[in-house]
Structure formats: C-alpha cells, structure tokens
C-alpha cells in the first residue's frame, strides 16, 4: 500500500511493477509520488467526495478588469509538490513554494508563497510570414530534481526553454582584486592577501535559461512531456511530434508526422501528447477527431504507425453537426500508475485502460447540460475551449474544469461527482466549498444556477493536483485558487 | 478656398476615422509574396459553393464584426435553442423524410423524443409549415457562421489550425449533406437580385469573386450563375475585411477609394472587387494559414457611397493632399 500522503514511490512500487509486467519500477524516478496502482488507497485519501475541500489561498488581482497578459495559461506542480508553477499569457512564469509546516500549528498545512518570477518568453515576430508569435506560455513541465537547483521546461507556440531556478543565500566577501562595491583594485596597490569568506545574505532565487530549443516547429506547440528516462522529452504541435535530448538544442528527431502531402486533405490535427510515466519508449497522442494513438518508439524511428488505437464508436443517435467538434480531445493524461489514461473532450472525461482499445472503461459527464446549447457555444467560440484534466495522487479521483468558474471532481471508486466553484465569495481560510448544482430545466431550486445564467467568460481550463496530497490548484482567468482537504 | 479647406478637412476626419478603425481590427498578415502565390491558385471549389449558397436567406443574426468570444451565453442566447426555434419538427418528418429524421437529433436531444413520437402520427398534413425550411435554415445559418469563422481566423495572430480544421470539417459535412439532399443549388440570378441587408458580407464577397471563376471539374456543384448582379455591401462588416489589408494593400485600396470618389458612381464599386484575390477563399489556403491577398475592396466600399455624397468636383485637387495626410497617419 502506498501509505499516507507523502509516500515517495517506495511502497507502491511493488504493485506498479506487477501491473506493468516488470517495467521500469522505482529506479526510474526516485522522486515519483507514491501511488497505489488501482487497488484503492488504503491509507491514502480516497478522493473526490470523501474529502471536504476547503479554501486555502487565492493569488492574483481582484480587479474586474483583467489584463490579457495576466490570464493564467498553465499550472503545474513539481514532482514533490513543493513548487507550483504558473505561466500566463504575458510570457511570465511565477513559481510558488510551499512553506514548511509550522510546528506550532500542526493542523494548518503549508501555504504557497511566491518563490520566483521571471519572464520566460517574449513576443516575437516571424518575418517570413509576417506573423506575431505569441509569448503565451502553453505548457510548463518540471524535471525531476537531481541537485539543489530546480529545472523546468516552458514553451510558447514555437520555442521551448529549459530554466534553472537556483537559490543563492551566501555571498563571498573579501575579494582581493575587487572592492566591496565592485570596483577593481589596482594590483600594485595590494599589500596583503586575504581569503574571501562566505557570508549569509537574503535568499535570492535566480532563474536562468539553460537551453533554448527553437526552430523545430512550424505549427503551434500544444504539449511537452518529459520522458521517464529524464534525458529526453517530446514536443508536439498540430501536425508533428519531435523528440529532444535535454542537452542538445540544435537537433531534434521527428517521431510523428501527420501532415498530408496535400494540405487540402487535412482533416485531423494532433491536440495533445504525453510520455508514459514509466515506460520510456511509449507515448500517446490525441487528435481532433477523438482518437488516441499509442506509439512505441522501439518499433521504428518514425512512429506514424501506431501500436494501439483508441477510439470509442460514435453513438449514432446523438450525431449532430457538432459531433466531431465536441469529440476533439483537448487533453490526455496518464495515470500515475501508468495503467490508465484519461482524455478530456468538450463534454466529458473518459478513462481508458491501456489494454482495451475499443472503448473507455469510464465516461464522466462534465457539463452535459451544454449539449443543447452547442449551437450558441459554436457561435461564441466556446466550443473550441481546451479544458485540461488531472489525476489525484492515488489515481482514485480525477478533476477537470468547466464554465462559470466551476470545476468537477469525480471519484472513480464511489462513482460520485461534485461540482465546486472557485470564487472570491468562498474565500475565507479553511472555509468548506459548497457543492454547486446547475439546473437544466424546470423549476430552479434555491442555490441552483440555471444554464442560461452561466458565465462563459469564466472558464477553468487549467488545473493541477498535488502529486501526493490532496491539494489542488485551479486557475480561474487571472486568479490562482488553492484548495485543500480538511483532513485532520 | 474656404470651401476646399472645409472639404479637405472633412476628408481628413473621414479618413482619420476610417484608418483608426482599420487599426483596431488588426494588422495585416500576408506578405506580397503570399498574395502573389495565392493568385496563382486561381480556381477553387469553395467560391463556387458559396456562390451557390447565395440564394439562401440569412439566419436571424446579422454578421458579427467583433469576436463574439467575450459575450456570455445569455447575450448570444437568441441563437441558443436552435432546435426550439423549430415549431413542429415532427411535421417535417412527413415532408422531407431524409432530412428531417436527423433534425430532431441534430440540435437537441429533447426534440428527438418528440420527433420519434410524432413519427407514428398518421396525420400526413404538413401544410407547408416552416418546419422543414427551419431545419434548412438552421443548417444554412450554421454554414454561414462557419464560413465567417474561417475568415475571421485570419484576424488572429496566427490562425489556430485545430480550430480551422474543425470548422472546415463542419462545413464539409454540411455541404455533403446538402449535396445529398439536392438542396445544393444555385438560384437564378433574378431571385438573388436584391440582397437582404442582413446578409453576411463574406458570402457576398465570395459570390462576387466567384463570378470571376469557372467551376471546377471535380466539384459536384453546378457552375455558379455567371450573371449575378453585384449587390450593395453593407457597412457593418467592413471591419471584418478591412483588417486584412496588406501594407501595400492599403495604399492600393486607397487608390481604389480615390478612383471611386472620382467616378462617383455606385457601379464603380465593382472596380474595388476586380482585384480581389480569389485565393483567399481557398479552403486549403485557409487550412495552411496562408492567406492570399486580402479582399481589400469589400470593406472599403462601405465608405464609398457615403464619401461620394460630398461634391467631388474638388476631389482631384485634394487627393494629393489627402494621400499625403493619410501617409502621415499611416506612418508607412
């Protein structure tokens, strides 16, 4: 069993290895979160509904008038969960760090406070096409920590950057050739030598770009995924997927290319891609037609031919002009165990067993009440919104966002789901979140909200779940909400 | 002298206003090279299809010149219940069985049940109710909306390929269905004579430029009627197209304006279209994100009639002055 929240890949590994048939196991990722592979979490918190989610923090301005650049475009916890990174449309990355738990107040969990802020990407101009390249951060992915510094990959539409975030809390004083204020001393004036000593200073967190991976994508990058070997990663755009080595920036290998010879025949694009969490040769990519392809890099250099093809047969009774658009998958995520994967299309999340290609093992409706409104949602472009989804640490619960600042949690074991809201109104510390309900028709009960009153500008597209504990980060436009469970 | 001063002042304000609007709606994207390349493409299917659509009455909503993204559902809600607008979906089952069976399913799940119930209805009287055209109307409006969206794509920083592909697939799906229905027809030019004011200008433009093309061999559609009368474009959607001006194109369109002013006839509007790069409407151009030459013309004629109102006798002398003024404004 994986044990309590902070289990770190020890106890769960036996189960994992069994499920994967002796795959990578624990050697791969010593920092990987502890997971009980599908067997339910004995000591682990069970997930969605057995927990009482309560407000912890909110970050961001309260203004009604939201600057476009402040809109959060990606949220990601690192492998230990101590760091939380957000990227925004202005190309900035803000990293929050969890404070150490306070001994005097053991019941209050650590808070996340700003650790580092830096400008990751700048707006660029493509002179050949006369087009602007947006600086919006599309994805951030952390690398497992190997030394005192932290590394993350951040990407905009065209360029991926590897950032090193390091701390500096000591300063050398007493240089011979330099004064304290930095002026050079004349060597001939020096009469005595001294050894510089390290003195403590205020903690300074520096972010520096260590690698820039550019000029490999013609189309917009939508995903990056670090491999379990921690040496390579993939980047996917609309039509191609490239494999990179973290040390090599001037070369990448194209492993998937679905661009047709004649662009007139283009009917399908890649929407997301991810490496398997344990098998370093396996990755999946999803398409705009609602299909997922699993590829094995051992089979050939160019993985245009999939090893597995996941598609759910269409329900002919619910076919409409919008069927294809709402079947387009916006996000695909492997479970921590590596046995399942989850896909998010417009109206639902589906959990797939990697061993069964014919249909998903679970389908959860996120906002089925929107099915009758698809025409309007098409008109105002909301139907093209790309929602993300995420797994709980124990894989027993999944979460995804919706409109009106609602987000949905599904407990896979108890089959219950809950709708919660990220709003400033429930923002007293440790205030429990009240479940929300959308009334689809007929009489509207008190506290319910009708479908027509939903605010479609307030959409929760990006969410993240702490790898081990029940802490979630929800990005609502320019605000970041952090919720925790009320355990203890 | 005073008259000319006032007149030129008027033009300065006029163009100032006009030009600021252009900037609001974005900057140009395509280069000369791409426009030239686009011209080479020549014939393409989509123009013909859209020409064929020209006879269909426009759906209730007028063209939206701004991105509707920022409005919530309540605001756009009138289009919401596409299905509930259909008064009696059951009736169309009798009239156009092939099409109507889908109608209940198409737009609302709730309606499906109702349709299937009424399918057993022995009453054969359809009485020519708007149920069947209502479905067609909805489909038509969806098609129009999709085409507008495909064009609007190019106002963004760079077209979102996924979105374009999804919309294009929707368009294809509708067109396939319409072809099967046999409703994919071109109406005689007379019927299309007077444009309803709530037409989408995109369709207008495309119809106009479609006039200059021949039908493609592989296209299942009939050739567009060659004699389609040019229609008065409406003023609202100039924002749609004006934004797509090239830097060089702006000067070109200015020239067009000046020509129009000089000619001072509504028919001169045609000249503005003569140079429209038809490749813009090519579906594959859309998909590859390479916009051909922007239809610089269509956005501008909105002003042509209004600008023609003031006496143009003094136009010629002021044109040079105006050009100079506009150049300053443009800061090219």
Coordinates of N, CA, C and O in Angstrom, one line a residue, chain B residues 136-233:
Chain B
X136 N -33.5 23.6 -42.6 CA -32.6 24.0 -43.7 C -32.1 25.4 -43.3 O -30.9 25.7 -43.5
X137 N -32.9 26.2 -42.7 CA -32.5 27.5 -42.3 C -31.4 27.4 -41.3 O -30.4 28.1 -41.3
X138 N -31.6 26.5 -40.4 CA -30.6 26.4 -39.3 C -29.3 25.9 -39.9 O -28.2 26.3 -39.5
X139 N -29.4 24.9 -40.8 CA -28.2 24.4 -41.4 C -27.5 25.5 -42.2 O -26.3 25.6 -42.2
X140 N -28.3 26.2 -42.9 CA -27.7 27.3 -43.7 C -27.0 28.3 -42.8 O -25.9 28.8 -43.1
X141 N -27.7 28.7 -41.7 CA -27.1 29.7 -40.8 C -25.8 29.1 -40.2 O -24.8 29.8 -40.0
X142 N -25.8 27.8 -39.9 CA -24.6 27.2 -39.4 C -23.5 27.3 -40.5 O -22.3 27.5 -40.1
X143 N -23.8 27.0 -41.7 CA -22.9 27.1 -42.8 C -22.3 28.5 -42.9 O -21.1 28.7 -43.0
X144 N -23.2 29.5 -42.9 CA -22.8 30.9 -43.0 C -21.8 31.2 -41.8 O -20.8 31.8 -42.0
X145 N -22.2 30.8 -40.7 CA -21.4 31.1 -39.5 C -20.1 30.5 -39.6 O -19.1 31.1 -39.3
X146 N -20.0 29.3 -40.1 CA -18.8 28.6 -40.2 C -17.9 29.3 -41.2 O -16.7 29.4 -41.0
X147 N -18.4 29.8 -42.3 CA -17.6 30.4 -43.3 C -17.1 31.7 -42.8 O -15.9 32.1 -43.0
X148 N -17.9 32.4 -42.0 CA -17.4 33.7 -41.4 C -16.2 33.3 -40.5 O -15.2 34.0 -40.4
X149 N -16.4 32.3 -39.7 CA -15.4 31.9 -38.8 C -14.1 31.6 -39.5 O -13.0 31.9 -39.0
X150 N -14.2 30.9 -40.6 CA -13.0 30.6 -41.3 C -12.3 31.8 -41.7 O -11.0 31.9 -41.8
X151 N -13.0 32.8 -42.1 CA -12.3 34.1 -42.5 C -11.8 34.8 -41.3 O -10.8 35.4 -41.3
X152 N -12.6 34.8 -40.2 CA -12.2 35.5 -39.0 C -10.9 35.0 -38.5 O -10.2 35.7 -37.8
X153 N -10.7 33.7 -38.7 CA -9.5 33.1 -38.2 C -8.3 33.9 -38.5 O -7.3 34.0 -37.8
X154 N -8.3 34.5 -39.7 CA -7.1 35.2 -40.1 C -6.9 36.6 -39.5 O -5.9 37.2 -39.7
X155 N -7.8 37.0 -38.7 CA -7.6 38.2 -38.0 C -6.8 38.0 -36.7 O -6.3 38.9 -36.2
X156 N -6.6 36.8 -36.3 CA -5.9 36.5 -35.2 C -4.4 36.5 -35.4 O -4.0 36.7 -36.6
X157 N -3.6 36.4 -34.4 CA -2.2 36.5 -34.5 C -1.7 35.5 -35.6 O -1.0 35.8 -36.5
X158 N -2.1 34.3 -35.4 CA -1.8 33.3 -36.5 C -3.0 32.3 -36.4 O -3.4 32.0 -35.3
X159 N -3.5 31.9 -37.5 CA -4.7 31.0 -37.4 C -4.5 29.8 -36.6 O -3.4 29.1 -36.7
X160 N -5.4 29.5 -35.7 CA -5.3 28.3 -34.9 C -5.7 27.2 -35.8 O -6.9 27.0 -36.2
X161 N -4.8 26.3 -36.1 CA -5.0 25.3 -37.1 C -6.1 24.3 -36.7 O -6.9 23.9 -37.5
X162 N -6.1 24.0 -35.4 CA -7.1 23.0 -34.9 C -8.5 23.5 -35.2 O -9.4 22.9 -35.7
X163 N -8.7 24.8 -34.8 CA -10.0 25.4 -34.9 C -10.4 25.5 -36.4 O -11.5 25.1 -36.8
X164 N -9.4 25.9 -37.2 CA -9.7 26.0 -38.7 C -10.1 24.6 -39.2 O -11.1 24.5 -40.0
X165 N -9.4 23.6 -38.8 CA -9.7 22.3 -39.4 C -11.1 21.8 -38.9 O -11.9 21.2 -39.7
X166 N -11.4 22.0 -37.6 CA -12.7 21.6 -37.1 C -13.8 22.4 -37.9 O -14.9 21.8 -38.2
X167 N -13.7 23.6 -38.1 CA -14.7 24.4 -38.7 C -14.8 23.9 -40.2 O -15.9 23.8 -40.7
X168 N -13.7 23.7 -40.8 CA -13.7 23.3 -42.2 C -14.4 21.9 -42.3 O -15.1 21.7 -43.3
X169 N -14.1 21.0 -41.4 CA -14.8 19.7 -41.4 C -16.3 19.9 -41.2 O -17.1 19.2 -41.9
X170 N -16.7 20.8 -40.4 CA -18.1 21.1 -40.2 C -18.7 21.6 -41.6 O -19.8 21.1 -42.0
X171 N -18.0 22.5 -42.2 CA -18.5 23.0 -43.5 C -18.6 21.9 -44.5 O -19.6 21.7 -45.2
X172 N -17.6 21.0 -44.5 CA -17.7 19.9 -45.5 C -18.9 19.0 -45.2 O -19.5 18.5 -46.1
X173 N -19.1 18.8 -43.9 CA -20.2 17.9 -43.5 C -21.5 18.5 -44.0 O -22.4 17.8 -44.5
X174 N -21.7 19.8 -43.8 CA -22.9 20.4 -44.2 C -23.1 20.3 -45.7 O -24.2 20.0 -46.2
X175 N -22.0 20.6 -46.3 CA -22.1 20.6 -47.8 C -22.4 19.2 -48.3 O -23.1 19.1 -49.3
X176 N -21.8 18.2 -47.7 CA -22.1 16.8 -48.1 C -23.6 16.5 -48.0 O -24.2 16.0 -48.8
X177 N -24.1 17.0 -46.8 CA -25.5 16.7 -46.6 C -26.4 17.4 -47.5 O -27.4 16.9 -48.0
X178 N -26.0 18.7 -47.8 CA -26.8 19.4 -48.7 C -26.7 18.9 -50.1 O -27.7 18.9 -50.9
X179 N -25.6 18.3 -50.5 CA -25.5 17.7 -51.8 C -26.4 16.5 -51.9 O -27.0 16.3 -52.9
X180 N -26.4 15.7 -50.8 CA -27.3 14.6 -50.8 C -28.7 14.9 -50.9 O -29.5 14.3 -51.5
X181 N -29.0 16.0 -50.2 CA -30.4 16.5 -50.2 C -30.9 17.0 -51.5 O -32.0 17.1 -51.8
X182 N -29.9 17.4 -52.3 CA -30.2 18.1 -53.5 C -30.5 19.5 -53.3 O -31.0 20.2 -54.2
X183 N -30.3 20.0 -52.1 CA -30.6 21.4 -51.9 C -29.4 22.3 -52.2 O -29.4 23.5 -52.1
X184 N -28.3 21.7 -52.7 CA -27.2 22.4 -53.1 C -27.3 22.9 -54.5 O -26.9 22.4 -55.4
X185 N -28.0 24.0 -54.6 CA -28.4 24.5 -55.9 C -28.1 26.0 -56.0 O -28.0 26.7 -55.0
X186 N -27.9 26.4 -57.2 CA -27.7 27.9 -57.4 C -29.1 28.4 -57.9 O -29.7 27.9 -58.8
X187 N -29.4 29.5 -57.3 CA -30.7 30.1 -57.7 C -30.5 31.0 -58.8 O -29.4 31.5 -59.0
X188 N -31.5 31.2 -59.6 CA -31.4 32.1 -60.8 C -31.0 33.5 -60.3 O -31.4 33.9 -59.2
X189 N -30.3 34.2 -61.1 CA -29.8 35.5 -60.7 C -30.9 36.4 -60.3 O -30.8 37.3 -59.4
X190 N -32.1 36.4 -61.0 CA -33.1 37.3 -60.6 C -33.5 37.2 -59.1 O -33.7 38.2 -58.5
X191 N -33.6 36.0 -58.7 CA -34.0 35.8 -57.3 C -33.0 36.4 -56.3 O -33.3 36.8 -55.2
X192 N -31.8 36.4 -56.8 CA -30.7 36.9 -55.9 C -30.5 38.4 -56.1 O -29.5 38.9 -55.6
X193 N -31.4 39.0 -56.8 CA -31.1 40.4 -57.2 C -30.9 41.3 -56.0 O -29.8 42.0 -55.9
X194 N -31.8 41.4 -55.1 CA -31.6 42.3 -54.0 C -31.2 41.6 -52.8 O -31.8 40.7 -52.3
X195 N -30.1 42.1 -52.3 CA -29.5 41.4 -51.1 C -30.3 41.8 -49.9 O -30.4 43.0 -49.7
X196 N -30.7 40.9 -49.1 CA -31.2 41.3 -47.8 C -30.1 42.0 -47.0 O -29.0 41.6 -47.1
X197 N -30.5 42.9 -46.2 CA -29.5 43.7 -45.6 C -28.7 42.9 -44.5 O -27.7 43.3 -44.1
X198 N -29.3 41.8 -44.1 CA -28.6 41.1 -43.0 C -27.8 40.0 -43.6 O -27.5 39.0 -42.9
X199 N -27.4 40.0 -44.8 CA -26.5 39.0 -45.4 C -25.2 39.2 -44.8 O -24.7 40.3 -44.5
X200 N -24.5 38.1 -44.8 CA -23.1 38.2 -44.4 C -22.3 38.7 -45.5 O -22.4 38.2 -46.6
X201 N -21.5 39.7 -45.3 CA -20.7 40.2 -46.4 C -19.8 39.2 -46.9 O -19.4 39.2 -48.1
X202 N -19.4 38.2 -46.1 CA -18.4 37.3 -46.6 C -19.0 36.5 -47.7 O -18.4 36.3 -48.7
X203 N -20.2 36.1 -47.6 CA -20.8 35.4 -48.7 C -21.0 36.3 -49.9 O -20.8 35.8 -51.0
X204 N -21.2 37.5 -49.6 CA -21.4 38.5 -50.7 C -20.1 38.6 -51.5 O -20.1 38.5 -52.7
X205 N -19.0 38.8 -50.7 CA -17.7 38.9 -51.4 C -17.4 37.7 -52.2 O -17.0 37.7 -53.3
X206 N -17.7 36.5 -51.6 CA -17.3 35.3 -52.2 C -18.2 35.1 -53.4 O -17.7 34.6 -54.5
X207 N -19.4 35.5 -53.3 CA -20.2 35.4 -54.5 C -19.7 36.3 -55.6 O -19.6 35.9 -56.8
X208 N -19.3 37.4 -55.3 CA -18.8 38.4 -56.3 C -17.6 37.9 -56.9 O -17.4 37.9 -58.1
X209 N -16.7 37.4 -56.1 CA -15.4 36.9 -56.7 C -15.7 35.6 -57.4 O -15.0 35.2 -58.3
X210 N -16.6 34.9 -56.9 CA -17.0 33.6 -57.6 C -17.4 33.8 -59.0 O -17.3 33.0 -59.8
X211 N -17.9 35.0 -59.2 CA -18.4 35.4 -60.5 C -17.2 35.3 -61.5 O -17.4 35.0 -62.7
X212 N -16.0 35.5 -61.0 CA -14.9 35.6 -61.9 C -14.3 34.2 -62.1 O -13.4 34.1 -62.9
X213 N -14.8 33.2 -61.5 CA -14.1 31.9 -61.6 C -15.0 31.0 -62.4 O -16.2 31.2 -62.6
X214 N -14.3 30.0 -62.9 CA -15.1 28.9 -63.6 C -15.3 27.8 -62.5 O -14.6 27.7 -61.6
X215 N -16.2 26.9 -62.8 CA -16.5 25.8 -61.9 C -15.4 24.8 -62.1 O -14.8 24.7 -63.1
X216 N -15.1 24.1 -61.0 CA -14.0 23.1 -61.1 C -14.6 21.8 -61.6 O -15.7 21.5 -61.3
X217 N -13.8 21.1 -62.2 CA -14.2 19.8 -62.8 C -14.7 18.8 -61.7 O -15.6 18.1 -61.8
X218 N -13.9 18.8 -60.6 CA -14.2 17.7 -59.6 C -15.3 18.2 -58.7 O -15.7 17.5 -57.8
X219 N -15.7 19.4 -58.9 CA -16.7 19.9 -57.9 C -18.1 19.3 -58.3 O -18.5 19.5 -59.4
X220 N -18.8 18.8 -57.4 CA -20.1 18.3 -57.7 C -21.1 19.3 -57.9 O -22.3 19.0 -58.2
X221 N -20.8 20.5 -57.7 CA -21.8 21.6 -57.7 C -21.9 22.1 -59.1 O -21.0 22.2 -59.9
X222 N -23.1 22.6 -59.3 CA -23.3 23.3 -60.6 C -22.5 24.6 -60.7 O -22.2 25.1 -59.7
X223 N -22.2 25.0 -61.9 CA -21.5 26.2 -62.0 C -22.3 27.4 -61.5 O -23.5 27.4 -61.6
X224 N -21.6 28.3 -60.9 CA -22.4 29.5 -60.5 C -22.9 30.2 -61.6 O -22.3 30.3 -62.7
X225 N -24.1 30.8 -61.4 CA -24.7 31.6 -62.5 C -23.8 32.8 -62.8 O -23.4 33.5 -61.9
X226 N -23.4 32.9 -64.0 CA -22.4 33.9 -64.3 C -22.9 35.4 -64.1 O -22.2 36.3 -63.9
X227 N -24.2 35.5 -64.2 CA -24.7 36.9 -64.3 C -25.2 37.5 -63.0 O -26.1 38.3 -63.0
X228 N -24.6 37.1 -61.9 CA -25.1 37.6 -60.6 C -24.9 39.0 -60.5 O -23.8 39.5 -60.6
X229 N -25.9 39.7 -60.2 CA -25.8 41.2 -60.1 C -25.0 41.5 -58.8 O -25.2 40.9 -57.8
X230 N -24.2 42.5 -59.0 CA -23.4 42.9 -57.8 C -24.4 43.5 -56.8 O -25.4 44.2 -57.2
X231 N -24.1 43.3 -55.5 CA -25.0 43.8 -54.5 C -24.3 44.8 -53.7 O -23.1 44.9 -53.6
X232 N -25.2 45.6 -53.1 CA -24.7 46.6 -52.2 C -24.1 46.0 -50.9 O -24.9 45.4 -50.2
X233 N -22.9 46.1 -50.7 CA -22.3 45.6 -49.4 C -22.8 46.4 -48.3 O -23.1 47.6 -48.5

